[in-house]
Coordinates of C-alpha atoms in Angstrom, one line a residue:
X30 CA 14.4 106.3 204.1
X31 CA 11.2 106.2 202.6
X32 CA 10.3 105.5 198.9
X33 CA 9.4 109.3 198.3
X34 CA 12.7 110.6 199.6
X35 CA 14.4 108.1 197.2
X36 CA 12.3 108.7 194.2
X37 CA 12.8 112.5 194.9
X38 CA 16.7 112.0 194.9
X39 CA 16.5 109.9 191.8
X40 CA 14.4 112.2 190.1
X41 CA 16.8 115.0 190.8
X42 CA 19.6 113.0 189.7
X43 CA 17.9 112.3 186.4
X44 CA 16.9 116.1 186.1
X45 CA 20.5 117.0 186.7
X46 CA 21.8 114.6 184.0
X47 CA 19.3 115.9 181.6
X48 CA 20.2 119.5 182.4
X49 CA 23.8 118.8 182.0
X50 CA 23.3 116.9 178.8
X51 CA 21.3 119.7 177.3
X52 CA 24.1 122.3 178.4
X53 CA 26.9 120.3 177.0
X54 CA 25.1 119.8 173.6
X55 CA 24.5 123.5 173.5
X56 CA 28.2 124.1 174.3
X57 CA 29.3 121.4 171.9
X58 CA 27.0 123.1 169.1
X59 CA 28.3 126.5 169.8
X60 CA 31.9 125.3 169.5
X61 CA 31.3 123.3 166.4
X62 CA 29.4 126.4 164.9
X63 CA 32.7 128.4 165.8
X64 CA 35.0 125.8 164.1
X65 CA 32.7 125.7 161.0
X66 CA 32.8 129.4 160.9
X67 CA 36.7 129.3 161.2
X68 CA 37.0 126.7 158.6
X69 CA 34.7 128.6 156.2
X70 CA 36.7 131.9 156.6
X71 CA 40.0 129.7 156.2
X72 CA 38.7 128.1 153.1
X73 CA 37.6 131.3 151.7
X74 CA 41.1 132.8 152.2
X75 CA 42.7 129.7 150.7
X76 CA 40.5 130.0 147.7
X77 CA 41.3 133.6 147.2
X78 CA 45.0 132.8 147.6
X79 CA 44.7 130.1 145.2
X80 CA 42.7 132.2 142.7
X81 CA 45.6 134.8 143.1
X82 CA 48.3 132.0 142.6
X83 CA 46.3 130.8 139.5
X84 CA 46.0 134.1 138.0
X85 CA 49.7 134.9 138.5
X86 CA 50.7 131.5 136.9
X87 CA 48.4 132.0 134.0
X88 CA 49.8 135.5 133.4
X89 CA 53.5 133.9 133.7
X90 CA 52.6 130.9 131.3
X91 CA 50.7 133.5 128.8
X92 CA 54.0 135.5 129.0
X93 CA 56.2 132.3 128.3
X94 CA 54.0 131.4 125.6
X95 CA 54.1 134.6 124.0
X96 CA 57.9 134.7 124.2
X97 CA 58.1 131.1 122.9
X98 CA 56.0 132.3 120.0
X99 CA 58.2 135.3 119.0
X100 CA 61.3 133.1 119.0
X101 CA 59.7 130.3 116.8
X102 CA 58.3 133.1 114.7
X103 CA 61.7 134.7 114.3
X104 CA 63.2 131.2 113.6
X105 CA 60.5 130.5 111.0
X106 CA 61.3 133.8 109.4
X107 CA 65.0 133.0 109.1
X108 CA 64.3 129.6 107.5
X109 CA 61.8 131.4 105.2
X110 CA 64.4 133.9 104.4
X111 CA 67.1 131.5 103.9
X112 CA 64.8 129.4 101.6
X113 CA 63.9 132.4 99.6
X114 CA 67.7 133.4 99.3
X115 CA 68.5 129.9 98.0
X116 CA 65.6 130.0 95.6
X117 CA 66.6 133.4 94.5
X118 CA 70.1 132.1 93.9
X119 CA 69.0 129.0 92.1
X120 CA 66.5 131.1 89.8
X121 CA 69.5 133.3 89.1
X122 CA 71.8 130.3 88.1
X123 CA 68.9 128.9 85.9
X124 CA 68.7 132.3 84.4
X125 CA 72.4 132.5 83.5
X126 CA 72.4 128.9 82.4
X127 CA 69.5 129.6 80.0
X128 CA 71.2 132.9 78.8
X129 CA 74.4 130.9 78.4
X130 CA 72.5 128.1 76.4
X131 CA 70.8 130.7 74.3
X132 CA 74.1 132.3 73.5
X133 CA 75.6 128.8 72.6
X134 CA 72.9 128.1 70.3
X135 CA 73.1 131.4 68.5
X136 CA 76.9 130.8 68.2
X137 CA 76.3 127.4 66.9
X138 CA 73.8 128.7 64.2
X139 CA 76.2 131.5 63.3
X140 CA 79.1 128.8 63.0
X141 CA 76.9 126.5 61.0
X142 CA 76.0 129.3 58.5
X143 CA 79.6 130.5 58.3
X144 CA 80.5 126.8 57.6
X145 CA 78.0 126.4 55.0
X146 CA 79.2 129.5 53.2
X147 CA 82.6 128.4 53.4
X148 CA 81.7 124.9 51.8
X149 CA 80.0 126.5 48.9
X150 CA 82.8 128.9 48.5
X151 CA 85.3 126.2 48.6
X152 CA 83.4 124.1 46.2
X153 CA 83.1 127.2 43.7
X154 CA 87.0 127.6 44.1
X155 CA 87.6 124.0 43.5
X156 CA 85.7 124.0 40.3
X157 CA 87.3 127.3 39.2
X158 CA 90.8 125.8 40.0
X159 CA 90.1 122.5 38.0
X160 CA 89.3 124.7 35.0
X161 CA 92.4 126.9 35.5
X162 CA 94.6 123.7 35.7
X163 CA 93.3 122.4 32.6
X164 CA 93.8 125.7 30.9
X165 CA 97.4 125.8 32.5
X166 CA 98.4 122.2 31.3
X167 CA 97.2 122.8 27.7
X168 CA 99.2 126.1 27.7
X169 CA 102.4 124.6 29.3
X170 CA 102.2 121.8 26.4
X171 CA 101.8 124.4 23.7
X172 CA 104.8 126.4 25.2
X173 CA 107.0 123.1 25.4
X174 CA 106.3 122.4 21.5
X175 CA 107.2 126.1 20.6
X176 CA 110.4 126.0 22.7
X177 CA 111.4 122.8 21.2
X178 CA 110.7 124.3 17.6
X179 CA 112.7 127.5 18.4
X180 CA 115.6 125.7 20.4
X181 CA 115.9 122.7 18.0
X182 CA 116.1 120.5 21.3
X183 CA 113.7 118.0 22.8
X184 CA 112.2 118.6 26.3
X185 CA 114.4 115.8 27.8
X186 CA 117.8 117.4 26.6
X187 CA 117.0 120.8 27.5
X188 CA 116.1 119.4 31.0
X189 CA 119.4 117.5 31.4
X190 CA 121.4 120.7 30.3
X191 CA 119.6 122.9 32.9
X192 CA 120.1 120.2 35.7
X193 CA 123.8 120.1 35.0
X194 CA 124.3 124.0 35.0
X195 CA 122.1 124.0 38.3
X196 CA 124.2 121.5 40.0
X197 CA 127.4 123.5 39.4
X198 CA 125.7 126.6 40.7
X199 CA 124.4 124.9 43.7
X200 CA 127.6 123.3 44.8
X201 CA 129.3 126.6 44.6
X202 CA 126.5 128.4 46.7
X203 CA 126.3 125.3 49.2
X204 CA 130.1 125.5 49.7
X205 CA 129.8 129.3 50.4
X206 CA 126.9 128.7 52.8
X207 CA 128.6 126.0 54.8
X208 CA 131.7 128.3 55.3
X209 CA 129.5 131.1 56.6
X210 CA 127.7 128.7 58.8
X211 CA 131.1 127.2 60.3
X212 CA 132.2 130.7 61.0
X213 CA 129.1 131.6 62.7
X214 CA 129.2 128.3 64.7
X215 CA 132.7 129.2 65.8
X216 CA 131.4 132.6 67.2
X217 CA 128.4 131.2 68.8
X218 CA 129.7 127.7 70.0
X219 CA 130.4 128.9 73.6
X220 CA 127.1 130.4 74.0
X221 CA 125.1 127.5 72.6
X222 CA 127.0 125.0 74.8
X223 CA 126.2 127.0 77.8
X224 CA 122.4 126.8 76.8
X225 CA 122.7 123.1 76.2
X226 CA 124.3 122.5 79.7
X227 CA 121.5 124.6 81.3
X228 CA 118.8 122.9 79.5
X229 CA 120.1 119.5 80.7
X230 CA 120.4 120.5 84.4
X231 CA 116.7 121.6 84.3
X232 CA 115.8 118.4 82.8
X233 CA 117.5 116.1 85.2
X234 CA 116.1 115.4 88.6
X235 CA 118.8 112.7 89.8
X236 CA 119.0 113.8 93.5
X237 CA 115.3 113.6 94.1
X238 CA 114.9 110.2 92.4
X239 CA 117.9 108.7 94.2
X240 CA 116.9 109.6 97.7
X241 CA 113.4 108.2 97.1
X242 CA 113.6 105.3 94.7
X243 CA 116.8 103.4 95.8
X244 CA 118.0 101.5 98.8
X245 CA 121.6 100.3 99.5
X246 CA 122.2 96.6 100.6
X247 CA 125.3 96.2 102.4
X248 CA 127.3 93.1 102.1
X249 CA 130.4 91.6 104.0
X250 CA 132.4 91.1 101.0
X251 CA 132.4 91.2 97.2
X252 CA 132.3 87.4 96.9
X253 CA 128.8 87.4 97.9
X254 CA 127.9 89.5 94.7
X255 CA 128.7 86.5 92.6
X256 CA 126.4 84.3 94.5
X257 CA 123.6 86.8 94.2
X258 CA 124.0 86.9 90.4
X259 CA 124.4 83.2 90.2
X260 CA 125.2 81.0 87.0
X261 CA 124.5 83.1 83.8
X262 CA 122.6 85.5 86.1
X263 CA 119.8 83.3 86.8
X264 CA 119.6 84.2 90.7
X265 CA 119.5 88.0 90.0
X266 CA 116.8 87.4 87.3
X267 CA 114.7 85.1 89.9
X268 CA 114.9 88.0 92.4
X269 CA 114.0 90.6 89.9
X270 CA 111.1 88.6 88.6
X271 CA 109.8 87.7 92.1
X272 CA 109.9 91.2 93.6
X273 CA 109.9 93.7 90.8
X274 CA 112.8 95.5 91.9
X275 CA 115.8 96.2 89.7
X276 CA 119.0 95.1 91.3
X277 CA 122.1 96.9 90.2
X278 CA 125.4 95.2 90.9
X279 CA 128.3 97.4 90.0
X280 CA 131.9 98.2 91.2
X281 CA 130.6 99.7 94.4
X282 CA 132.5 97.9 97.2
X283 CA 130.3 96.0 99.7
X284 CA 127.1 97.3 98.4
X285 CA 124.3 96.3 96.2
X286 CA 121.9 99.0 94.8
X287 CA 118.0 98.1 95.0
X288 CA 116.0 100.5 92.5
X289 CA 112.1 100.7 92.5
X290 CA 109.7 103.3 92.7
X291 CA 107.6 101.2 95.2
X292 CA 109.1 101.3 98.8
X293 CA 107.2 98.3 99.7
X294 CA 108.9 96.1 97.0
X295 CA 112.3 97.6 97.9
X296 CA 111.9 96.5 101.4
X297 CA 110.8 93.0 100.4
X298 CA 113.6 92.6 98.3
X299 CA 116.2 94.1 101.0
X300 CA 114.8 91.8 103.6
X301 CA 114.8 88.9 101.2
X302 CA 118.4 89.3 100.2
X303 CA 119.3 89.6 103.8
X304 CA 117.8 86.2 104.5
X305 CA 119.3 84.6 101.5
X306 CA 122.8 85.9 102.2
X307 CA 122.7 84.9 105.8
X308 CA 121.3 81.4 105.0
X309 CA 123.8 80.9 102.2
X310 CA 121.3 79.0 100.1
X311 CA 120.8 81.2 97.1
X312 CA 119.0 79.4 94.0
X313 CA 115.7 80.3 92.1
X314 CA 113.4 78.0 94.0
X315 CA 114.8 79.1 97.4
X316 CA 114.4 82.7 96.2
X317 CA 110.7 82.5 95.7
X318 CA 110.1 80.7 98.9
X319 CA 111.9 83.4 100.7
X320 CA 110.1 86.3 98.9
X321 CA 106.8 84.8 99.7
X322 CA 107.7 84.7 103.4
X323 CA 109.1 88.2 103.5
X324 CA 105.9 89.5 101.8
X325 CA 103.8 87.9 104.5
X326 CA 106.4 89.4 107.2
X327 CA 105.8 92.8 105.8
X328 CA 101.9 92.6 106.0
X329 CA 102.4 91.7 109.7
X330 CA 104.9 94.6 110.1
X331 CA 102.4 96.8 108.5
X332 CA 99.8 95.8 111.1
X333 CA 102.4 96.4 114.0
X334 CA 103.2 99.9 112.7
X335 CA 99.5 100.9 112.6
X336 CA 99.0 99.6 116.2
X337 CA 102.1 101.4 117.6
X338 CA 100.7 104.6 115.8
X339 CA 97.3 104.6 117.2
X340 CA 98.6 103.7 120.8
X341 CA 101.2 106.6 120.6
X342 CA 98.4 109.0 119.5
X343 CA 96.0 107.8 122.2
X344 CA 93.3 106.5 119.7
X345 CA 91.2 103.7 120.8
X346 CA 88.5 101.4 119.2
X347 CA 89.9 101.7 115.6
X348 CA 88.6 99.0 113.2
X349 CA 91.5 96.5 112.3
X350 CA 91.3 97.4 108.6
X351 CA 91.8 100.8 109.4
X352 CA 94.7 100.1 111.6
X353 CA 96.2 98.2 108.6
X354 CA 95.7 101.1 106.4
X355 CA 97.4 103.3 108.8
X356 CA 100.4 100.9 108.8
X357 CA 100.4 100.7 105.1
X358 CA 101.0 104.6 104.9
X359 CA 104.6 104.0 106.2
X360 CA 105.3 102.7 102.6
X361 CA 103.5 105.6 100.8
X362 CA 104.4 109.0 99.8
X363 CA 102.5 112.3 99.0
X364 CA 104.4 114.8 96.9
X365 CA 107.7 113.4 98.4
X366 CA 106.4 113.5 101.9
X367 CA 106.1 110.3 103.9
X368 CA 102.1 109.7 104.3
X369 CA 102.4 108.3 107.8
X370 CA 104.4 111.1 109.1
X371 CA 102.4 113.6 107.3
X372 CA 99.3 111.9 108.9
X373 CA 100.7 111.8 112.5
X374 CA 101.7 115.5 112.2
X375 CA 98.1 116.5 110.9
X376 CA 96.6 114.3 113.9
X377 CA 98.8 116.1 116.5
X378 CA 98.0 119.6 115.0
X379 CA 94.2 118.7 115.1
X380 CA 94.3 117.6 118.6
X381 CA 96.0 120.8 119.7
X382 CA 93.6 123.1 117.7
X383 CA 90.6 121.3 118.7
X384 CA 91.6 121.5 122.4
X385 CA 92.0 125.3 122.0
X386 CA 88.7 125.8 120.5
X387 CA 87.0 123.5 123.2
X388 CA 86.2 120.6 121.0
X389 CA 86.9 116.9 121.4
X390 CA 90.7 116.5 120.9
X391 CA 90.5 112.7 120.7
X392 CA 88.0 112.9 118.0
X393 CA 90.1 115.6 116.2
X394 CA 93.0 113.3 116.1
X395 CA 91.1 110.3 115.0
X396 CA 90.0 112.3 111.9
X397 CA 93.6 113.8 111.3
X398 CA 95.1 110.5 111.4
X399 CA 92.5 108.9 108.9
X400 CA 92.2 111.8 106.5
X401 CA 94.4 110.5 103.7
X402 CA 93.6 106.7 104.0
X403 CA 92.2 107.1 100.6
X404 CA 95.8 107.2 99.3
X405 CA 96.6 103.8 100.3
X406 CA 94.2 101.3 98.7
X407 CA 94.7 97.8 98.7
X408 CA 93.9 97.3 94.9
X409 CA 94.0 99.5 92.0
X410 CA 90.2 99.3 91.3
X411 CA 89.4 102.7 93.0
X412 CA 92.1 104.9 91.7
X413 CA 89.6 107.1 89.9
X414 CA 87.7 108.0 93.0
X415 CA 89.2 111.1 94.7
X416 CA 91.2 109.9 97.9
X417 CA 89.0 112.1 100.2
X418 CA 85.9 110.4 98.9
X419 CA 87.3 106.9 99.0
X420 CA 88.6 107.5 102.7
X421 CA 85.2 108.8 103.8
X422 CA 83.6 105.4 102.3
X423 CA 86.1 103.3 104.0
X424 CA 85.6 105.2 107.3
X425 CA 81.8 104.8 107.0
X426 CA 82.1 101.1 106.1
X427 CA 84.2 100.5 109.2
X428 CA 81.7 102.5 111.7
X429 CA 83.6 105.5 112.3
X430 CA 81.4 108.5 113.4
X431 CA 79.7 110.9 111.2
X432 CA 82.0 113.9 112.3
X433 CA 85.0 111.9 111.4
X434 CA 83.7 110.8 108.0
X435 CA 82.7 114.3 107.1
X436 CA 85.9 115.6 108.1
X437 CA 87.9 113.1 105.9
X438 CA 85.5 113.6 102.9
X439 CA 85.5 117.4 103.0
X440 CA 89.1 118.2 103.6
X441 CA 89.6 119.0 99.9
X442 CA 86.1 120.4 99.4
X443 CA 84.7 117.5 97.6
X444 CA 81.9 117.5 99.8
X445 CA 80.1 120.0 102.0
X446 CA 81.5 120.7 105.7
X447 CA 78.8 119.9 108.3
X448 CA 80.8 119.9 111.6
X449 CA 83.3 122.1 113.1
X450 CA 85.8 119.2 112.9
X451 CA 86.1 119.4 109.1
X452 CA 87.7 122.9 108.6
X453 CA 90.2 121.9 111.4
X454 CA 91.4 118.8 109.4
X455 CA 91.6 121.0 106.2
X456 CA 93.7 123.7 107.9
X457 CA 96.1 121.3 109.7
X458 CA 96.5 119.3 106.3
X459 CA 97.4 122.5 104.7
X460 CA 100.0 123.3 107.6
X461 CA 101.6 120.1 107.5
X462 CA 101.9 120.1 103.6
X463 CA 102.9 123.7 103.2
X464 CA 105.8 124.1 105.5
X465 CA 109.4 124.5 103.6
X466 CA 110.9 121.4 102.2
X467 CA 107.8 119.1 103.1
X468 CA 106.6 118.2 99.6
X469 CA 108.3 117.6 96.1
X470 CA 105.7 117.4 93.5
X471 CA 108.0 116.2 90.7
X472 CA 108.7 113.1 92.5
X473 CA 104.8 112.3 92.9
X474 CA 104.2 112.9 89.3
X475 CA 107.3 110.4 88.5
X476 CA 105.8 107.7 90.7
X477 CA 102.2 108.1 89.3
X478 CA 103.7 107.9 85.6
X479 CA 105.4 104.5 86.5
X480 CA 102.2 103.3 88.2
X481 CA 100.3 104.1 85.0
X482 CA 102.9 102.4 82.9
X483 CA 102.3 99.2 85.0
X484 CA 98.4 99.5 84.7
X485 CA 98.7 99.6 80.9
X486 CA 100.3 96.1 80.8
X487 CA 97.6 94.8 83.3
X488 CA 94.9 95.8 80.8
X489 CA 96.0 92.8 78.6
X490 CA 94.8 89.4 79.2
X491 CA 97.2 86.9 80.5
X492 CA 99.4 89.3 82.2
X493 CA 100.4 87.9 85.8
X494 CA 102.9 90.5 86.9
X495 CA 104.3 94.0 85.5
X496 CA 107.2 96.0 86.8
X497 CA 108.5 99.4 85.5
X498 CA 112.2 99.5 86.0
X499 CA 115.1 101.7 84.8
X500 CA 113.2 104.6 85.9
X501 CA 110.3 104.1 83.5
X502 CA 112.7 103.2 80.4
X503 CA 111.8 99.5 80.6
X504 CA 108.5 97.7 81.2
X505 CA 109.0 94.2 82.3
X506 CA 106.0 91.8 81.9
X507 CA 105.4 88.4 83.3
X508 CA 102.7 86.4 81.6
X509 CA 100.8 83.0 82.4
X510 CA 102.3 80.4 80.1
X511 CA 99.0 78.5 79.9
X512 CA 97.2 81.6 78.5
X513 CA 100.0 83.2 76.4
X514 CA 101.8 81.2 73.8
X515 CA 105.4 82.2 72.4
X516 CA 103.9 83.7 69.2
X517 CA 101.3 85.2 71.6
X518 CA 104.0 86.8 73.7
X519 CA 105.7 88.6 70.9
X520 CA 102.5 90.1 69.7
X521 CA 101.6 91.1 73.1
X522 CA 104.8 92.8 73.5
X523 CA 104.3 94.8 70.3
X524 CA 100.6 95.7 71.3
X525 CA 101.6 96.9 74.8
X526 CA 104.3 99.3 73.3
X527 CA 101.8 100.5 70.9
X528 CA 99.4 101.3 73.7
X529 CA 102.0 103.0 75.5
X530 CA 102.8 105.0 72.5
X531 CA 99.4 106.1 71.8
X532 CA 98.0 106.6 75.4
X533 CA 101.0 108.1 77.5
X534 CA 103.4 110.8 77.3
X535 CA 107.0 110.0 78.3
X536 CA 110.5 111.0 77.6
X537 CA 112.9 109.0 75.6
X538 CA 111.9 105.3 74.7
X539 CA 110.2 102.6 76.9
X540 CA 111.5 99.1 76.2
X541 CA 108.8 96.3 76.6
X542 CA 109.9 93.1 77.5
X543 CA 107.6 90.1 77.8
X544 CA 108.9 86.9 79.8
X545 CA 106.9 83.7 79.4
X546 CA 108.3 80.7 81.6
X547 CA 106.9 77.1 81.6
X548 CA 107.2 75.0 84.6
X549 CA 106.4 71.3 85.2
X550 CA 106.3 70.3 89.0
X551 CA 105.7 66.8 90.4
X552 CA 106.2 65.4 93.9
X553 CA 107.4 61.9 94.6
X554 CA 106.1 60.5 97.6

């Protein structure tokens, strides 16, 4: 081929490429414009949908905000109404107090005025009576002189004659009166005897006191009684001094009676006697050693009783001090009802009632078991505090939940109830105590009187131990020999008796016995 032909072909190819490129660009541009148009239309529809959704969301939020505002406004109005009501009640109470105070002031003014008037009248009458007395004495003396002149007798002689005549007349009248009274007594003797018997029966509560204040210690033979009594009674005196329990050894076969209002002391005395009799060595030093060991054993038993109780009720995580208090309930009574049995009963009732109401039954059992722990103080320093408040303070101290603490403190309405658990505890406590035969108030007041009797003795310096025995008819006081001398012991007995006589109310007489013992102990090595 020649050059022109090649150039022509190359030019045709280049021209074709250029035309193809132009056509491709035009097609691509058309397609891109279509895509842009489609994108623009799609974006417009998306924006339109987004605006519609935003408008609907805005309306929904505005509606929710209005509803929330109305709800908050209603709650706020309730709070305001409640505050207004409380303020109105407070204002009414203040007005009542003011009117009461004004009435009391007016009454006091009237009383003062009346008292002043009476004092003035009394002084006037006193002066008038003094004048009259002087006038009467003068008239009496003049009359005596006139009578002496008329009768030709002196006043002393006339007095003797008058006395003699009156004696004879009085004897006659007295004999007649005595005869009349004897006849009347014979007619009414049977009726009066019945009244005396009825009054005696009403005043005696022997059965209740025996059932709750004595324990019987059984022995194998009556020979053991002599060993327990000891030479000249020194063993039995040592046991009574160490335990504070009165030991009655009488003709009852194979039995010794332990009498004390405190069940812990009775149990210590019973176990100590059992150990002493089993061991066979009974003398004062051995008695004191065994009593101390038994007291420690009772403390351990109290802890074990508390642990068994919380395990039986399914209560977990209770503080060891609270467990110890629960165990101590075994040896306490409330109106004659055993405190541990009462608390277990209340706990079970609370668990059932809480489950029926859809509350936490374990928390209810916990509060029911602990509601009366304030009745078992480890010392006598908190006896003035109500037991509900004292129990609440101990529960708070040992980490119990606020619901449990409020239920303990509010079960006698000492504080306001703030949880649903509190009224359940109150109701179950009333159910347990109100059932027939559960409580005997006479016994509780009797035990409280004996405790008060012991507390009177502890109010004096130098007193080491004090035991109320003989059903409160005797107070036995053991003093420290270093602080109290023999002369001081006698005066201390008198002071305690005077304190009891002035501060307490009691039937019959209370014998106060102060015991002072001096010991010298040395150890040979």
